[in-house]
Amino acid sequence: MTKTVSLIGAGSRGRYTYSPYAKQHPDEMKITAVAELRPDVLADYGEEYGIPEERRFPSAEEFFRQDKMSDFAFICTQDGQHKKHAIMALEKGYDLLLEKPMAISLEDCRAITEKANQTGRAVVVCHVLRYTPFYAKIKEVLESGRIGSVVDLHQCENVGYWHYAHSYIRGNWRKESESSPMILAKCCHDLDILYWLAGKKCRAVSSFGSLKYFNEKSAPEGAGKRCLDGSCRIKGECPFDAEKIYIGSPVTGVRVNQSWPVNVLSLDLTEDGIRRALEEGPYGRCVFACDNDVVDHQIVNMDFEDGVTASLTMCGFTSQVNREIKVMCTGGELTADMVSGKIHVTPFGKETETIVINDEYDALNGHGGGDHMLVEEMMHTDMDKLSSMSTNINDSLHSHLMAFAAEMSRKQGGKPVSISSLY
Ligand SMILES: NC(=O)c1ccc[n+]([C@@H]2O[C@H](COP(=O)([O-])OP(=O)(O)OC[C@H]3O[C@@H](n4cnc5c(N)ncnc54)[C@H](O)[C@@H]3O)[C@@H](O)[C@H]2O)c1
């Protein structure tokens, strides 16, 4: 049976990540209403998905004044709006896809969880990594017991210098007060995966990190205020130059790429359109002259039940955008990275087996296939079983609490914070 969806927020994620499933599988998912603040995007999206005028709403607030009109509401607005929109949706009786982070404060995450449990509606949180063939295979290897039981895990979140500049210096997640701390915005995925793979509840965390480099005092001599206004004398050698990232880059530049990250800058995806956005908008600012305050590197130590430990390194100073993981078990070890899609499994005293996973998935844009597979699982799961999906609200709350605890610890100079104290 076709399931119907109302999209709340037709931005980067709502429009380009989750909606395409409806085009690929029209017999499974149909988008029947949309709420979007930007009139041009609302009209454009409405046309693209054949949504009648009377089901195109200029805001989420206006949409939720109507009676329930679909099976799901996909909440894809910005971090600070999730609580309000999720609570309104649950009160109207929708089952939800809720973008991560669930919300930007501990209290708000708890409020959504309570409302979901009280209304009996499902909230599927977009911890998409759990749905990737890459992490699913790692989980399968660990659960098989062939390298014993998990003792310690280490994950490295290599954010990538240009991705870091795009999202966390120039873009939407640069300021804690307007979005959320980096460890929540970016790393709730990593903490959630470590929790899932450890297979135990987390008892306590400690954390260190800071905004070390991307601030005015680190600006190299000759740096300007914007990349395209002629004021910068080091543009040629600067890797963060906006023109290199958004126009000339053979990976991300508009000459070869029409999707993320350039589609965040403008609806006009021509070279002229992107150049104009860089000349006028926030993405053309020098990385040393922005109003960013989130950390550029952070580490988190975790203590799980049964003496299992884990550590996470998040760092903006990496050439690749990649996640690497090492899991040390009583009978062997596993190392893997998402870009190569290679998982090396070495039982002690035996040959290493290499499993290659994700040739067919786009490890960069689609979160290694996880974005697509999360929606697929929602469409394939009976409506009354949605709450038992892996990324259900109660499990997601636990990993969000780990992120809040990490941030509390970082702000207290690394003092351990117990998770149970936050419930
Ligand atoms: N799961 C993941 O891996 C992942 C990755 C990136 C971003 N995200 C999260 O997804 C969410 C959306 O991110 P994005 O990059 O798509 O942002 P975005 O800014 O591109 O999209 C948000 C959209 O919501 C619209 N909007 C704002 N207020 C509204 C309102 N009151 N009513 C209706 N529409 C409204 C905006 O106009 C915009 O189009 C964020 O919470 C972000 O943190 C998740």
Short mmCIF file of C-alpha atoms and ligand atoms in Angstrom, two decimals:
data_model
loop_
_atom_site.label_atom_id
_atom_site.label_comp_id
_atom_site.label_asym_id
_atom_site.label_seq_id
_atom_site.Cartn_x
_atom_site.Cartn_y
_atom_site.Cartn_z
CA MET A 1 0.00 0.00 0.00
CA THR A 2 1.26 3.49 -0.82
CA LYS A 3 2.09 5.52 2.28
CA THR A 4 1.46 9.24 2.22
CA VAL A 5 3.88 11.90 3.46
CA SER A 6 3.61 15.59 4.32
CA LEU A 7 6.99 17.30 4.07
CA ILE A 8 7.70 19.97 6.65
CA GLY A 9 10.67 22.01 5.40
CA ALA A 10 11.62 21.51 1.73
CA GLY A 11 15.29 22.42 2.20
CA SER A 12 18.39 20.41 1.51
CA ARG A 13 17.39 17.26 3.43
CA GLY A 14 13.65 17.34 2.93
CA ARG A 15 13.76 18.08 -0.76
CA TYR A 16 16.90 16.42 -2.03
CA THR A 17 17.51 13.57 0.42
CA TYR A 18 14.17 12.04 1.39
CA SER A 19 11.70 13.22 -1.27
CA PRO A 20 13.35 11.48 -4.25
CA TYR A 21 12.25 8.12 -2.79
CA ALA A 22 8.69 9.05 -3.85
CA LYS A 23 9.82 9.39 -7.46
CA GLN A 24 11.83 6.18 -7.38
CA HIS A 25 9.04 4.16 -5.70
CA PRO A 26 5.68 5.81 -6.47
CA ASP A 27 3.86 2.66 -5.44
CA GLU A 28 5.34 2.89 -1.92
CA MET A 29 5.46 6.60 -1.07
CA LYS A 30 3.53 9.66 -2.22
CA ILE A 31 4.10 13.22 -1.07
CA THR A 32 0.69 14.74 -0.65
CA ALA A 33 1.39 18.05 1.14
CA VAL A 34 4.28 20.40 1.81
CA ALA A 35 4.97 23.23 4.25
CA GLU A 36 7.84 25.55 3.36
CA LEU A 37 8.69 29.09 4.38
CA ARG A 38 10.39 30.24 1.17
CA PRO A 39 7.64 30.97 -1.41
CA ASP A 40 9.82 30.24 -4.47
CA VAL A 41 10.91 26.89 -3.06
CA LEU A 42 7.34 26.03 -2.03
CA ALA A 43 6.08 26.68 -5.56
CA ASP A 44 8.98 24.90 -7.21
CA TYR A 45 8.67 21.85 -4.95
CA GLY A 46 4.89 21.77 -5.33
CA GLU A 47 5.27 21.63 -9.11
CA GLU A 48 8.01 19.03 -8.95
CA TYR A 49 5.94 16.65 -6.83
CA GLY A 50 2.52 17.43 -8.32
CA ILE A 51 1.08 18.75 -5.06
CA PRO A 52 -2.18 20.71 -5.51
CA GLU A 53 -2.08 24.40 -4.53
CA GLU A 54 -4.41 23.86 -1.56
CA ARG A 55 -1.95 21.42 -0.05
CA ARG A 56 1.05 23.77 -0.25
CA PHE A 57 1.41 25.61 3.05
CA PRO A 58 3.55 28.72 3.68
CA SER A 59 4.66 27.47 7.12
CA ALA A 60 4.61 24.44 9.36
CA GLU A 61 2.42 26.35 11.77
CA GLU A 62 -0.23 26.87 9.06
CA PHE A 63 0.00 23.21 8.03
CA PHE A 64 -0.56 21.92 11.55
CA ARG A 65 -3.73 24.02 11.89
CA GLN A 66 -5.33 21.58 9.40
CA ASP A 67 -6.63 18.13 10.22
CA LYS A 68 -4.27 15.22 9.71
CA MET A 69 -3.76 14.69 5.98
CA SER A 70 -1.17 11.92 5.55
CA ASP A 71 0.33 8.89 7.27
CA PHE A 72 3.65 10.59 8.00
CA ALA A 73 5.00 14.04 8.65
CA PHE A 74 8.67 14.31 7.70
CA ILE A 75 10.12 17.01 9.97
CA CYS A 76 13.05 18.48 8.05
CA THR A 77 13.20 22.02 9.40
CA GLN A 78 16.20 23.38 11.27
CA ASP A 79 17.50 21.96 14.55
CA GLY A 80 15.96 24.62 16.79
CA GLN A 81 12.49 24.10 15.27
CA HIS A 82 12.27 20.32 15.70
CA LYS A 83 10.71 20.37 19.14
CA LYS A 84 7.88 22.71 18.19
CA HIS A 85 7.14 20.98 14.89
CA ALA A 86 7.48 17.44 16.27
CA ILE A 87 5.15 18.13 19.19
CA MET A 88 2.53 19.72 16.89
CA ALA A 89 2.78 16.74 14.54
CA LEU A 90 2.44 14.18 17.34
CA GLU A 91 -0.58 16.02 18.73
CA LYS A 92 -2.20 15.82 15.29
CA GLY A 93 -1.63 12.06 15.24
CA TYR A 94 1.19 11.81 12.70
CA ASP A 95 3.93 9.22 12.76
CA LEU A 96 7.22 11.01 12.19
CA LEU A 97 10.49 10.96 10.41
CA LEU A 98 12.41 13.43 12.55
CA GLU A 99 15.71 14.86 11.39
CA LYS A 100 18.59 14.68 13.80
CA PRO A 101 19.31 16.18 16.18
CA MET A 102 15.91 15.46 17.71
CA ALA A 103 16.12 18.86 19.39
CA ILE A 104 18.76 21.21 20.70
CA SER A 105 18.29 20.84 24.43
CA LEU A 106 18.01 17.99 26.82
CA GLU A 107 14.60 19.19 28.00
CA ASP A 108 13.28 19.39 24.43
CA CYS A 109 14.51 15.88 23.58
CA ARG A 110 12.81 14.56 26.69
CA ALA A 111 9.60 16.47 25.85
CA ILE A 112 9.40 14.92 22.36
CA THR A 113 10.07 11.45 23.77
CA GLU A 114 7.37 11.87 26.40
CA LYS A 115 4.88 13.14 23.82
CA ALA A 116 5.65 10.24 21.49
CA ASN A 117 5.23 7.68 24.26
CA GLN A 118 2.05 9.37 25.49
CA THR A 119 0.41 9.60 22.02
CA GLY A 120 1.67 6.17 20.96
CA ARG A 121 2.95 7.58 17.66
CA ALA A 122 6.25 6.48 16.17
CA VAL A 123 9.17 8.86 15.83
CA VAL A 124 11.93 7.57 13.59
CA VAL A 125 15.04 9.68 14.18
CA CYS A 126 17.37 10.08 11.18
CA HIS A 127 20.38 8.30 12.59
CA VAL A 128 20.90 7.13 9.06
CA LEU A 129 24.26 5.44 9.64
CA ARG A 130 22.51 2.49 11.27
CA TYR A 131 20.89 1.76 7.91
CA THR A 132 24.09 1.80 5.86
CA PRO A 133 25.25 -1.55 4.50
CA PHE A 134 28.69 -0.56 5.88
CA TYR A 135 27.73 -0.27 9.56
CA ALA A 136 25.09 -3.00 9.25
CA LYS A 137 27.86 -5.40 8.15
CA ILE A 138 30.11 -4.32 11.05
CA LYS A 139 27.23 -4.95 13.45
CA GLU A 140 26.65 -8.37 11.86
CA VAL A 141 30.34 -9.33 12.25
CA LEU A 142 30.38 -8.23 15.91
CA GLU A 143 27.14 -10.04 16.71
CA SER A 144 28.34 -13.22 15.01
CA GLY A 145 30.90 -13.62 17.81
CA ARG A 146 33.66 -14.64 15.39
CA ILE A 147 36.08 -12.15 16.96
CA GLY A 148 34.67 -12.54 20.47
CA SER A 149 32.93 -9.79 22.37
CA VAL A 150 33.50 -6.05 22.11
CA VAL A 151 36.00 -4.51 24.57
CA ASP A 152 36.86 -1.13 23.04
CA LEU A 153 35.83 0.95 20.03
CA HIS A 154 37.40 3.96 18.41
CA GLN A 155 35.74 6.07 15.75
CA CYS A 156 37.29 9.00 13.91
CA GLU A 157 34.92 11.46 12.26
CA ASN A 158 37.05 13.15 9.60
CA VAL A 159 34.77 16.06 8.77
CA GLY A 160 36.95 17.26 5.87
CA TYR A 161 38.38 20.78 5.63
CA TRP A 162 35.94 22.01 2.95
CA HIS A 163 32.89 20.35 4.53
CA TYR A 164 33.87 21.83 7.88
CA ALA A 165 34.23 25.28 6.23
CA HIS A 166 30.89 24.89 4.44
CA SER A 167 28.71 23.80 7.34
CA TYR A 168 30.49 24.85 10.52
CA ILE A 169 32.27 28.12 9.62
CA ARG A 170 30.17 29.72 6.89
CA GLY A 171 26.96 27.72 7.07
CA ASN A 172 23.94 26.82 9.15
CA TRP A 173 25.73 25.02 11.99
CA ARG A 174 28.43 27.59 12.71
CA LYS A 175 26.89 29.08 15.83
CA GLU A 176 25.82 27.10 18.84
CA SER A 177 23.09 29.60 19.71
CA GLU A 178 21.49 29.29 16.25
CA SER A 179 21.80 25.52 15.84
CA SER A 180 23.47 23.29 18.42
CA PRO A 181 26.91 22.29 19.71
CA MET A 182 29.06 20.48 17.14
CA ILE A 183 29.04 17.26 19.14
CA LEU A 184 25.26 17.18 18.80
CA ALA A 185 24.92 18.60 15.28
CA LYS A 186 27.55 16.42 13.66
CA CYS A 187 28.47 13.69 16.08
CA CYS A 188 25.14 12.49 17.41
CA HIS A 189 25.53 10.06 14.48
CA ASP A 190 28.90 8.84 15.73
CA LEU A 191 27.82 8.54 19.35
CA ASP A 192 24.70 6.69 18.25
CA ILE A 193 26.73 4.24 16.15
CA LEU A 194 29.18 3.58 18.99
CA TYR A 195 26.26 2.97 21.37
CA TRP A 196 24.63 0.63 18.83
CA LEU A 197 27.82 -1.33 18.11
CA ALA A 198 28.81 -1.53 21.79
CA GLY A 199 25.40 -3.09 22.36
CA LYS A 200 25.36 -1.66 25.91
CA LYS A 201 24.02 1.45 27.60
CA CYS A 202 26.51 4.24 28.14
CA ARG A 203 27.23 5.05 31.79
CA ALA A 204 29.45 8.14 31.57
CA VAL A 205 31.43 10.33 29.21
CA SER A 206 34.22 12.90 29.35
CA SER A 207 35.26 15.28 26.62
CA PHE A 208 37.79 17.92 25.51
CA GLY A 209 37.87 20.22 22.48
CA SER A 210 37.84 23.82 21.29
CA LEU A 211 37.64 26.22 18.37
CA LYS A 212 41.39 26.34 17.92
CA TYR A 213 41.96 27.81 14.48
CA PHE A 214 39.05 29.34 12.61
CA ASN A 215 38.95 32.72 14.27
CA GLU A 216 40.23 36.22 13.61
CA LYS A 217 43.43 35.84 15.54
CA SER A 218 44.57 32.93 13.36
CA ALA A 219 44.00 34.84 10.09
CA PRO A 220 47.16 34.60 7.98
CA GLU A 221 48.75 37.84 6.90
CA GLY A 222 47.10 39.13 3.75
CA ALA A 223 43.73 37.44 4.31
CA GLY A 224 40.72 39.54 3.25
CA LYS A 225 37.16 39.55 4.54
CA ARG A 226 35.59 37.87 1.51
CA CYS A 227 37.04 35.53 -1.11
CA LEU A 228 35.66 37.23 -4.22
CA ASP A 229 35.91 40.95 -3.49
CA GLY A 230 39.58 41.32 -4.38
CA SER A 231 40.61 42.02 -0.77
CA CYS A 232 42.48 38.76 -0.20
CA ARG A 233 46.18 38.51 -1.07
CA ILE A 234 46.58 34.81 -0.19
CA LYS A 235 43.63 33.49 -2.19
CA GLY A 236 45.89 31.49 -4.53
CA GLU A 237 47.29 29.27 -1.80
CA CYS A 238 44.27 29.23 0.54
CA PRO A 239 42.54 25.80 0.52
CA PHE A 240 39.42 27.36 2.07
CA ASP A 241 38.96 29.86 -0.79
CA ALA A 242 35.22 29.76 -1.57
CA GLU A 243 35.83 30.02 -5.30
CA LYS A 244 37.93 26.85 -5.20
CA ILE A 245 35.38 24.92 -3.16
CA TYR A 246 32.18 25.96 -4.93
CA ILE A 247 33.31 26.66 -8.49
CA GLY A 248 36.67 25.13 -9.44
CA SER A 249 36.85 21.97 -7.31
CA PRO A 250 36.69 18.76 -9.37
CA VAL A 251 34.62 17.20 -6.56
CA THR A 252 32.36 19.88 -5.12
CA GLY A 253 32.49 22.74 -7.67
CA VAL A 254 29.41 23.71 -9.66
CA ARG A 255 31.12 22.93 -12.98
CA VAL A 256 30.96 19.22 -12.15
CA ASN A 257 28.45 19.04 -9.30
CA GLN A 258 24.85 20.24 -9.14
CA SER A 259 23.99 18.80 -5.76
CA TRP A 260 25.25 19.32 -2.19
CA PRO A 261 27.02 21.50 -1.17
CA VAL A 262 26.41 23.94 -4.06
CA ASN A 263 22.64 23.48 -4.00
CA VAL A 264 22.63 25.00 -0.51
CA LEU A 265 23.90 28.30 -1.94
CA SER A 266 21.32 29.06 -4.62
CA LEU A 267 18.49 27.70 -6.73
CA ASP A 268 20.46 28.99 -9.74
CA LEU A 269 22.99 26.22 -10.23
CA THR A 270 24.90 27.86 -13.06
CA GLU A 271 28.45 29.12 -12.56
CA ASP A 272 27.12 32.70 -12.66
CA GLY A 273 24.43 31.86 -10.10
CA ILE A 274 26.95 30.39 -7.66
CA ARG A 275 29.41 33.24 -8.25
CA ARG A 276 26.64 35.72 -7.36
CA ALA A 277 25.79 33.76 -4.20
CA LEU A 278 29.47 33.86 -3.21
CA GLU A 279 29.75 37.58 -3.88
CA GLU A 280 26.67 38.44 -1.87
CA GLY A 281 25.97 35.64 0.58
CA PRO A 282 27.50 33.99 3.66
CA TYR A 283 29.36 31.26 1.78
CA GLY A 284 31.77 33.79 0.22
CA ARG A 285 33.14 34.94 3.58
CA CYS A 286 36.74 34.36 4.60
CA VAL A 287 36.95 31.43 7.04
CA PHE A 288 38.86 33.65 9.47
CA ALA A 289 36.24 36.42 9.36
CA CYS A 290 32.97 34.65 10.14
CA ASP A 291 30.73 34.66 13.20
CA ASN A 292 31.32 30.97 13.99
CA ASP A 293 31.80 29.64 17.50
CA VAL A 294 31.47 25.83 17.34
CA VAL A 295 34.53 23.67 18.02
CA ASP A 296 36.82 22.58 15.19
CA HIS A 297 38.04 19.46 17.02
CA GLN A 298 36.72 17.44 19.94
CA ILE A 299 37.33 14.09 21.59
CA VAL A 300 34.91 12.05 23.70
CA ASN A 301 35.67 9.10 26.00
CA MET A 302 32.83 6.73 26.85
CA ASP A 303 32.27 4.16 29.57
CA PHE A 304 29.58 1.56 28.75
CA GLU A 305 28.00 -1.10 30.92
CA ASP A 306 30.07 -4.27 31.40
CA GLY A 307 33.36 -2.36 31.22
CA VAL A 308 33.19 -1.70 27.46
CA THR A 309 34.92 1.56 26.49
CA ALA A 310 34.90 3.78 23.40
CA SER A 311 36.44 6.98 22.11
CA LEU A 312 35.48 9.38 19.37
CA THR A 313 37.62 11.97 17.61
CA MET A 314 35.83 14.63 15.56
CA CYS A 315 38.15 16.82 13.53
CA GLY A 316 37.74 19.49 10.85
CA PHE A 317 41.41 19.27 9.85
CA THR A 318 41.27 16.32 7.47
CA SER A 319 41.59 16.08 3.72
CA GLN A 320 38.95 13.36 3.31
CA VAL A 321 35.35 13.39 4.43
CA ASN A 322 35.36 9.96 5.98
CA ARG A 323 34.54 7.90 9.02
CA GLU A 324 37.09 5.37 10.26
CA ILE A 325 36.45 2.81 12.95
CA LYS A 326 38.42 0.23 14.91
CA VAL A 327 36.73 -2.30 17.16
CA MET A 328 38.88 -4.38 19.52
CA CYS A 329 37.30 -7.58 20.74
CA THR A 330 38.30 -10.47 23.00
CA GLY A 331 39.12 -12.71 20.01
CA GLY A 332 40.25 -10.31 17.30
CA GLU A 333 39.93 -6.86 15.80
CA LEU A 334 38.04 -5.07 13.06
CA THR A 335 39.16 -1.95 11.19
CA ALA A 336 37.16 -0.17 8.51
CA ASP A 337 36.55 3.11 6.75
CA MET A 338 33.48 4.29 4.97
CA VAL A 339 35.01 5.84 1.87
CA SER A 340 36.83 2.71 0.77
CA GLY A 341 33.95 0.61 2.11
CA LYS A 342 36.53 -1.95 3.24
CA ILE A 343 36.08 -3.84 6.50
CA HIS A 344 39.13 -5.83 7.67
CA VAL A 345 38.37 -8.58 10.16
CA THR A 346 41.33 -10.25 11.89
CA PRO A 347 40.65 -13.06 14.35
CA PHE A 348 43.81 -13.35 16.52
CA GLY A 349 46.35 -15.70 14.96
CA LYS A 350 44.43 -15.97 11.69
CA GLU A 351 44.46 -14.32 8.26
CA THR A 352 42.68 -11.00 7.78
CA GLU A 353 39.46 -11.19 5.82
CA THR A 354 38.54 -8.03 3.87
CA ILE A 355 34.89 -7.41 3.15
CA VAL A 356 34.17 -4.71 0.54
CA ILE A 357 30.80 -3.11 1.02
CA ASN A 358 29.70 -0.04 -0.67
CA ASP A 359 30.91 0.29 -4.24
CA GLU A 360 27.37 1.00 -5.32
CA TYR A 361 26.61 3.62 -2.67
CA ASP A 362 27.63 7.23 -2.68
CA ALA A 363 29.53 7.39 0.60
CA LEU A 364 29.61 11.19 0.60
CA ASN A 365 26.19 12.48 -0.34
CA GLY A 366 23.91 9.68 0.63
CA HIS A 367 25.59 8.77 3.94
CA GLY A 368 26.73 5.50 2.38
CA GLY A 369 23.22 4.59 1.30
CA GLY A 370 21.77 5.19 4.78
CA ASP A 371 19.50 8.08 3.77
CA HIS A 372 17.72 5.99 1.16
CA MET A 373 17.57 2.87 3.31
CA LEU A 374 16.05 4.63 6.28
CA VAL A 375 13.11 5.77 4.12
CA GLU A 376 12.91 2.34 2.51
CA GLU A 377 12.63 0.68 5.92
CA MET A 378 9.93 3.14 6.99
CA MET A 379 7.93 2.40 3.86
CA HIS A 380 8.37 -1.35 4.23
CA THR A 381 7.50 -1.51 7.95
CA ASP A 382 3.87 -1.93 9.04
CA MET A 383 2.56 1.30 10.56
CA ASP A 384 1.95 -0.38 13.94
CA LYS A 385 5.53 -1.74 14.04
CA LEU A 386 7.36 1.53 13.31
CA SER A 387 8.22 2.06 16.96
CA SER A 388 10.37 -1.04 16.89
CA MET A 389 12.62 0.30 14.13
CA SER A 390 16.23 0.50 15.21
CA THR A 391 16.28 4.30 15.42
CA ASN A 392 13.17 4.56 17.58
CA ILE A 393 12.76 7.52 19.89
CA ASN A 394 13.81 5.88 23.15
CA ASP A 395 17.08 4.55 21.74
CA SER A 396 17.73 7.85 20.02
CA LEU A 397 17.17 9.72 23.26
CA HIS A 398 19.98 7.68 24.85
CA SER A 399 22.55 8.66 22.23
CA HIS A 400 21.40 12.29 22.32
CA LEU A 401 21.97 12.26 26.09
CA MET A 402 25.51 11.05 25.40
CA ALA A 403 26.04 14.13 23.21
CA PHE A 404 24.63 16.53 25.82
CA ALA A 405 26.79 14.88 28.48
CA ALA A 406 29.88 15.25 26.27
CA GLU A 407 29.23 18.94 25.78
CA MET A 408 28.66 19.44 29.51
CA SER A 409 31.93 17.67 30.21
CA ARG A 410 33.84 19.72 27.61
CA LYS A 411 32.56 22.93 29.14
CA GLN A 412 33.66 21.71 32.57
CA GLY A 413 37.21 20.99 31.44
CA GLY A 414 36.66 17.28 30.85
CA LYS A 415 34.89 16.33 34.09
CA PRO A 416 33.06 12.97 33.64
CA VAL A 417 29.27 13.26 33.36
CA SER A 418 27.00 10.33 34.16
CA ILE A 419 24.25 9.57 31.66
CA SER A 420 21.75 8.32 34.21
CA SER A 421 21.88 11.72 35.90
CA LEU A 422 20.41 13.23 32.72
CA TYR A 423 17.37 10.96 32.40
N1 LIG B 1 20.49 13.00 9.10
C1 LIG B 1 21.56 13.66 8.70
O1 LIG B 1 22.60 13.08 8.50
C2 LIG B 1 21.50 15.13 8.48
C3 LIG B 1 22.42 15.76 7.62
C4 LIG B 1 22.32 17.13 7.42
C5 LIG B 1 21.35 17.86 8.10
N2 LIG B 1 20.50 17.22 8.94
C6 LIG B 1 19.46 17.96 9.68
O2 LIG B 1 18.34 18.13 8.81
C7 LIG B 1 17.64 19.33 9.19
C8 LIG B 1 17.42 20.17 7.94
O3 LIG B 1 18.68 20.51 7.40
P1 LIG B 1 18.78 21.11 5.93
O4 LIG B 1 20.22 21.08 5.57
O5 LIG B 1 17.81 20.48 5.04
O6 LIG B 1 18.37 22.63 6.23
P2 LIG B 1 17.69 23.67 5.25
O7 LIG B 1 17.82 24.99 5.89
O8 LIG B 1 18.21 23.46 3.87
O9 LIG B 1 16.14 23.21 5.26
C9 LIG B 1 15.20 23.62 6.21
C10 LIG B 1 13.99 24.12 5.46
O10 LIG B 1 12.96 24.39 6.39
C11 LIG B 1 12.30 25.58 5.94
N3 LIG B 1 11.60 26.18 7.09
C12 LIG B 1 12.12 26.91 8.11
N4 LIG B 1 11.16 27.25 8.97
C13 LIG B 1 10.02 26.72 8.52
C14 LIG B 1 8.68 26.74 8.98
N5 LIG B 1 8.33 27.37 10.12
N6 LIG B 1 7.76 26.10 8.26
C15 LIG B 1 8.08 25.45 7.12
N7 LIG B 1 9.34 25.42 6.62
C16 LIG B 1 10.29 26.04 7.32
C17 LIG B 1 13.41 26.44 5.39
O11 LIG B 1 12.93 27.46 4.54
C18 LIG B 1 14.26 25.40 4.67
O12 LIG B 1 13.87 25.23 3.34
C19 LIG B 1 18.48 20.01 10.24
O13 LIG B 1 17.96 19.73 11.50
C20 LIG B 1 19.84 19.36 10.09
O14 LIG B 1 20.62 19.36 11.25
C21 LIG B 1 20.56 15.89 9.13
#
